[in-house]
Amino acid sequence: MDCLFCKIIKGEIPAKVIYEDEKVLVFEDINPQAPVHTLVIPKKHISTLLEITGEDNELLGYLFQVANSIARDKGIADKGFRLVINCNREAGQTVFHVHLHLLGGRTMSWPPG
Ligand code: AMP
């Protein structure tokens, strides 16, 4: 499968990995939009949010737990952080493997651009 994030999971493309277990991989975004910009991805290939099924309930909950833990480790949990999932092109999705953007370390504006 020609998926950039699957290649990162397999180690075929390098990334700054900061956490890994059997279900999840966490690595630094190559083009950070904030002082903290980390990607939390399931190892299971799911193209977009729309492909999530009941089978993935536990996995998705776990992704949020991992994101919380990384936010704490990076010292942004109490100050505040943002989790973003872009779905399809108009939302800005460019990599079609579901991922949580963990953003923090600066004040965020709202509405998002
Ligand atoms: P999205 O636009 O929501 O699909 O997010 C894709 C994210 O992946 C963007 O923030 C990119 O900067 C990031 N990205 C693309 N290629 C790489 C890579 N090789 N390593 C780390 N992050 C990447």
Coordinates of N, CA and C and ligand atoms in Angstrom, one line a residue:
M1 N 0.9 -1.2 0.0 CA 0.0 0.0 0.0 C 0.9 1.2 0.0
D2 N 0.5 2.2 -0.8 CA 1.4 3.4 -1.0 C 0.9 4.5 0.0
C3 N 1.2 4.2 1.2 CA 0.8 5.2 2.3 C 2.1 5.7 3.0
L4 N 2.3 7.0 3.0 CA 3.5 7.6 3.7 C 3.6 7.1 5.1
F5 N 2.5 7.2 5.9 CA 2.5 6.9 7.3 C 2.7 5.4 7.5
C6 N 2.2 4.5 6.7 CA 2.5 3.1 6.8 C 4.0 2.9 6.6
K7 N 4.6 3.6 5.7 CA 6.0 3.5 5.4 C 6.8 3.9 6.7
I8 N 6.4 5.0 7.3 CA 7.0 5.4 8.6 C 6.9 4.4 9.6
I9 N 5.7 3.8 9.7 CA 5.5 2.7 10.7 C 6.4 1.5 10.4
K10 N 6.6 1.2 9.2 CA 7.5 0.1 8.8 C 9.0 0.4 8.9
G11 N 9.3 1.7 9.1 CA 10.7 2.1 9.2 C 11.3 2.4 7.8
E12 N 10.5 2.4 6.8 CA 11.0 2.6 5.4 C 11.3 4.1 5.2
I13 N 10.7 4.9 5.9 CA 10.9 6.4 5.8 C 11.2 6.8 7.2
P14 N 12.3 7.6 7.4 CA 12.7 8.0 8.8 C 11.7 9.1 9.4
A15 N 11.6 9.0 10.7 CA 10.8 10.0 11.4 C 11.4 10.2 12.8
K16 N 11.1 11.3 13.4 CA 11.5 11.5 14.8 C 10.5 10.9 15.7
V17 N 10.6 9.6 16.0 CA 9.6 8.8 16.7 C 9.8 9.1 18.2
I18 N 8.8 9.5 18.9 CA 8.9 9.8 20.3 C 8.2 8.8 21.2
Y19 N 7.3 7.9 20.6 CA 6.6 6.9 21.3 C 6.1 5.8 20.4
E20 N 6.2 4.6 20.8 CA 5.7 3.5 19.9 C 5.3 2.4 20.8
D21 N 4.1 1.8 20.5 CA 3.8 0.5 21.0 C 3.1 -0.4 20.0
E22 N 2.4 -1.4 20.3 CA 1.9 -2.3 19.3 C 0.7 -1.7 18.5
K23 N 0.1 -0.7 19.0 CA -1.1 -0.1 18.4 C -0.9 1.3 17.8
V24 N 0.1 2.0 18.3 CA 0.2 3.5 18.0 C 1.7 3.9 17.8
L25 N 1.8 4.9 16.9 CA 3.1 5.5 16.7 C 3.0 7.0 16.9
V26 N 3.9 7.6 17.5 CA 3.9 9.1 17.7 C 5.3 9.6 17.2
F27 N 5.2 10.6 16.4 CA 6.4 11.3 15.8 C 6.2 12.7 15.6
E28 N 7.3 13.4 15.4 CA 7.2 14.9 15.3 C 6.8 15.2 13.8
D29 N 5.9 16.2 13.7 CA 5.5 16.6 12.3 C 6.7 17.3 11.6
I30 N 6.9 17.0 10.4 CA 8.1 17.5 9.6 C 8.0 19.0 9.3
N31 N 6.8 19.5 9.4 CA 6.5 20.9 9.1 C 5.7 21.6 10.3
P32 N 6.4 21.7 11.4 CA 5.6 22.1 12.6 C 4.9 23.4 12.5
Q33 N 3.6 23.5 13.0 CA 2.8 24.7 13.0 C 2.7 25.3 14.4
A34 N 3.4 24.8 15.3 CA 3.4 25.3 16.7 C 4.7 24.7 17.3
P35 N 5.1 25.3 18.5 CA 6.3 24.8 19.2 C 6.2 23.3 19.4
V36 N 5.0 22.8 19.8 CA 4.8 21.3 19.8 C 3.8 21.0 18.7
H37 N 4.3 20.1 17.8 CA 3.4 19.6 16.8 C 3.8 18.2 16.5
T38 N 3.0 17.3 17.1 CA 3.3 15.9 17.1 C 2.1 15.2 16.5
L39 N 2.4 14.1 15.8 CA 1.4 13.3 15.1 C 1.2 12.0 15.9
V40 N 0.0 11.7 16.2 CA -0.4 10.4 16.9 C -1.2 9.6 15.9
I41 N -0.6 8.5 15.5 CA -1.3 7.7 14.5 C -1.5 6.2 14.9
P42 N -2.6 5.6 14.5 CA -2.8 4.2 14.7 C -1.9 3.4 13.7
K43 N -1.4 2.3 14.1 CA -0.6 1.5 13.2 C -1.6 0.8 12.2
K44 N -2.8 0.6 12.5 CA -3.8 0.1 11.6 C -4.0 1.2 10.5
H45 N -4.0 0.8 9.3 CA -4.3 1.8 8.2 C -5.8 2.1 8.1
I46 N -6.1 3.3 8.4 CA -7.5 3.8 8.2 C -7.3 5.1 7.5
S47 N -7.9 5.2 6.3 CA -7.7 6.3 5.4 C -8.1 7.7 5.9
T48 N -9.4 7.7 6.3 CA -10.0 9.0 6.9 C -10.9 8.6 8.0
L49 N -11.3 9.7 8.7 CA -12.3 9.5 9.8 C -13.5 8.7 9.4
L50 N -13.9 8.9 8.1 CA -15.1 8.3 7.6 C -15.0 6.8 7.5
E51 N -13.8 6.3 7.6 CA -13.6 4.8 7.5 C -13.6 4.1 8.9
I52 N -13.8 4.9 9.9 CA -13.8 4.4 11.3 C -15.1 3.6 11.5
T53 N -14.9 2.4 12.1 CA -16.1 1.6 12.4 C -16.1 1.3 13.9
G54 N -17.2 0.6 14.3 CA -17.3 0.2 15.7 C -16.1 -0.6 16.2
E55 N -15.5 -1.4 15.2 CA -14.3 -2.1 15.6 C -13.1 -1.3 16.1
D56 N -13.2 0.0 15.7 CA -12.1 0.9 16.1 C -12.3 1.7 17.3
N57 N -13.4 1.5 18.0 CA -13.8 2.3 19.2 C -12.7 2.3 20.2
E58 N -12.1 1.1 20.5 CA -11.1 1.0 21.6 C -9.8 1.7 21.1
L59 N -9.5 1.5 19.8 CA -8.3 2.0 19.3 C -8.3 3.6 19.3
L60 N -9.5 4.1 18.9 CA -9.6 5.6 18.9 C -9.5 6.2 20.3
G61 N -10.1 5.5 21.3 CA -10.0 6.0 22.6 C -8.6 5.9 23.1
Y62 N -7.9 4.9 22.7 CA -6.5 4.7 23.1 C -5.6 5.9 22.5
L63 N -5.9 6.2 21.2 CA -5.2 7.3 20.6 C -5.3 8.6 21.5
F64 N -6.5 8.9 22.0 CA -6.6 10.1 22.8 C -5.9 10.0 24.1
Q65 N -5.8 8.8 24.7 CA -5.1 8.6 25.9 C -3.6 8.8 25.7
V66 N -3.1 8.3 24.5 CA -1.7 8.5 24.2 C -1.4 10.0 24.0
A67 N -2.3 10.7 23.3 CA -2.1 12.1 23.0 C -2.1 12.9 24.4
N68 N -2.9 12.5 25.3 CA -2.9 13.2 26.6 C -1.6 13.0 27.3
S69 N -1.1 11.8 27.2 CA 0.2 11.4 27.9 C 1.3 12.2 27.3
I70 N 1.3 12.3 25.9 CA 2.4 13.1 25.3 C 2.3 14.6 25.7
A71 N 1.0 15.1 25.7 CA 0.8 16.5 26.1 C 1.4 16.7 27.5
R72 N 1.2 15.8 28.4 CA 1.7 16.0 29.8 C 3.3 15.9 29.7
D73 N 3.8 15.0 29.0 CA 5.3 14.8 28.9 C 5.9 16.1 28.3
K74 N 5.2 16.7 27.4 CA 5.8 17.9 26.7 C 5.5 19.2 27.5
G75 N 4.8 19.1 28.6 CA 4.5 20.2 29.5 C 3.5 21.2 29.0
I76 N 2.6 20.7 28.1 CA 1.6 21.6 27.6 C 0.2 21.3 28.1
A77 N 0.0 20.2 28.9 CA -1.3 19.8 29.3 C -2.1 20.8 30.0
D78 N -1.4 21.4 31.0 CA -2.2 22.4 31.9 C -2.4 23.7 31.2
K79 N -1.4 24.1 30.4 CA -1.5 25.4 29.7 C -2.6 25.3 28.6
G80 N -2.6 24.2 27.9 CA -3.6 24.0 26.9 C -3.0 23.5 25.6
F81 N -3.7 22.7 24.9 CA -3.2 22.2 23.6 C -4.5 21.9 22.7
R82 N -4.2 21.6 21.5 CA -5.3 21.3 20.6 C -5.0 20.0 19.8
L83 N -6.1 19.2 19.7 CA -6.0 18.0 18.9 C -6.8 18.3 17.6
V84 N -6.3 18.0 16.5 CA -6.9 18.2 15.2 C -6.9 17.0 14.4
I85 N -8.0 16.6 13.8 CA -8.1 15.6 12.8 C -8.7 16.2 11.5
N86 N -8.0 16.3 10.5 CA -8.5 16.8 9.2 C -9.1 15.6 8.4
C87 N -10.3 15.8 7.9 CA -10.9 14.8 7.1 C -11.2 15.3 5.7
N88 N -10.5 14.6 4.8 CA -10.7 14.9 3.3 C -10.1 16.3 3.0
R89 N -10.2 16.6 1.7 CA -9.3 17.7 1.1 C -9.7 19.1 1.6
E90 N -11.0 19.3 1.7 CA -11.3 20.7 2.0 C -10.9 21.1 3.5
A91 N -10.8 20.0 4.3 CA -10.3 20.3 5.7 C -8.8 20.3 5.7
G92 N -8.2 20.0 4.6 CA -6.7 20.1 4.6 C -6.0 18.8 4.8
Q93 N -6.7 17.7 4.7 CA -6.1 16.4 4.8 C -5.2 16.1 3.6
T94 N -3.9 15.8 3.9 CA -2.9 15.6 2.8 C -2.4 14.1 2.9
V95 N -2.4 13.6 4.1 CA -2.0 12.2 4.2 C -3.2 11.3 4.6
F96 N -3.5 10.3 3.8 CA -4.7 9.6 4.0 C -4.5 8.3 4.8
H97 N -4.1 8.6 6.0 CA -3.9 7.6 7.1 C -4.3 8.4 8.4
V98 N -5.4 8.1 9.0 CA -5.9 8.9 10.2 C -4.8 9.3 11.1
H99 N -4.8 10.5 11.5 CA -3.8 11.0 12.5 C -4.3 12.1 13.3
L100 N -3.9 12.2 14.6 CA -4.2 13.3 15.5 C -3.0 14.2 15.4
H101 N -3.3 15.5 15.1 CA -2.3 16.5 15.3 C -2.4 17.0 16.7
L102 N -1.3 16.9 17.5 CA -1.2 17.4 18.8 C -0.4 18.7 18.7
L103 N -1.1 19.8 19.0 CA -0.5 21.2 18.8 C -0.5 21.9 20.1
G104 N 0.6 22.6 20.4 CA 0.6 23.4 21.6 C 1.9 24.2 21.8
G105 N 2.0 24.9 22.9 CA 3.2 25.7 23.1 C 3.1 27.1 22.7
R106 N 1.9 27.5 22.2 CA 1.6 28.9 21.9 C 0.0 29.0 22.0
T107 N -0.4 30.3 22.0 CA -1.8 30.6 22.1 C -2.4 30.2 20.7
M108 N -3.5 29.5 20.7 CA -4.2 29.1 19.5 C -5.3 30.1 19.2
S109 N -5.5 30.4 17.9 CA -6.7 31.3 17.6 C -7.9 30.5 17.3
W110 N -9.0 31.1 17.3 CA -10.3 30.5 16.9 C -11.2 31.5 16.2
P111 N -11.8 31.3 15.1 CA -11.9 30.0 14.5 C -10.6 29.6 13.8
P112 N -10.3 28.3 13.6 CA -9.1 27.9 12.9 C -9.2 28.3 11.4
G113 N -8.0 28.5 10.8 CA -8.0 28.9 9.4 C -8.5 27.9 8.4
Ligands
AMP1 P1 -2.9 16.4 7.2 O1 -2.6 17.6 6.3 O2 -3.9 16.7 8.3 O3 -3.1 15.2 6.4 O4 -1.5 16.2 8.0 C1 -0.4 15.6 7.4 C2 0.8 16.1 8.2 O5 1.9 15.2 8.0 C3 1.3 17.5 7.9 O6 1.2 18.3 9.0 C4 2.7 17.3 7.4 O7 3.6 18.3 7.7 C5 3.0 15.9 8.0 N1 4.1 15.2 7.3 C6 4.1 14.9 6.0 N2 5.2 14.1 5.7 C7 5.8 13.9 6.9 C8 6.9 13.1 7.3 N3 7.7 12.5 6.4 N4 7.3 13.1 8.6 C9 6.5 13.7 9.5 N5 5.4 14.4 9.2 C10 5.1 14.5 7.9

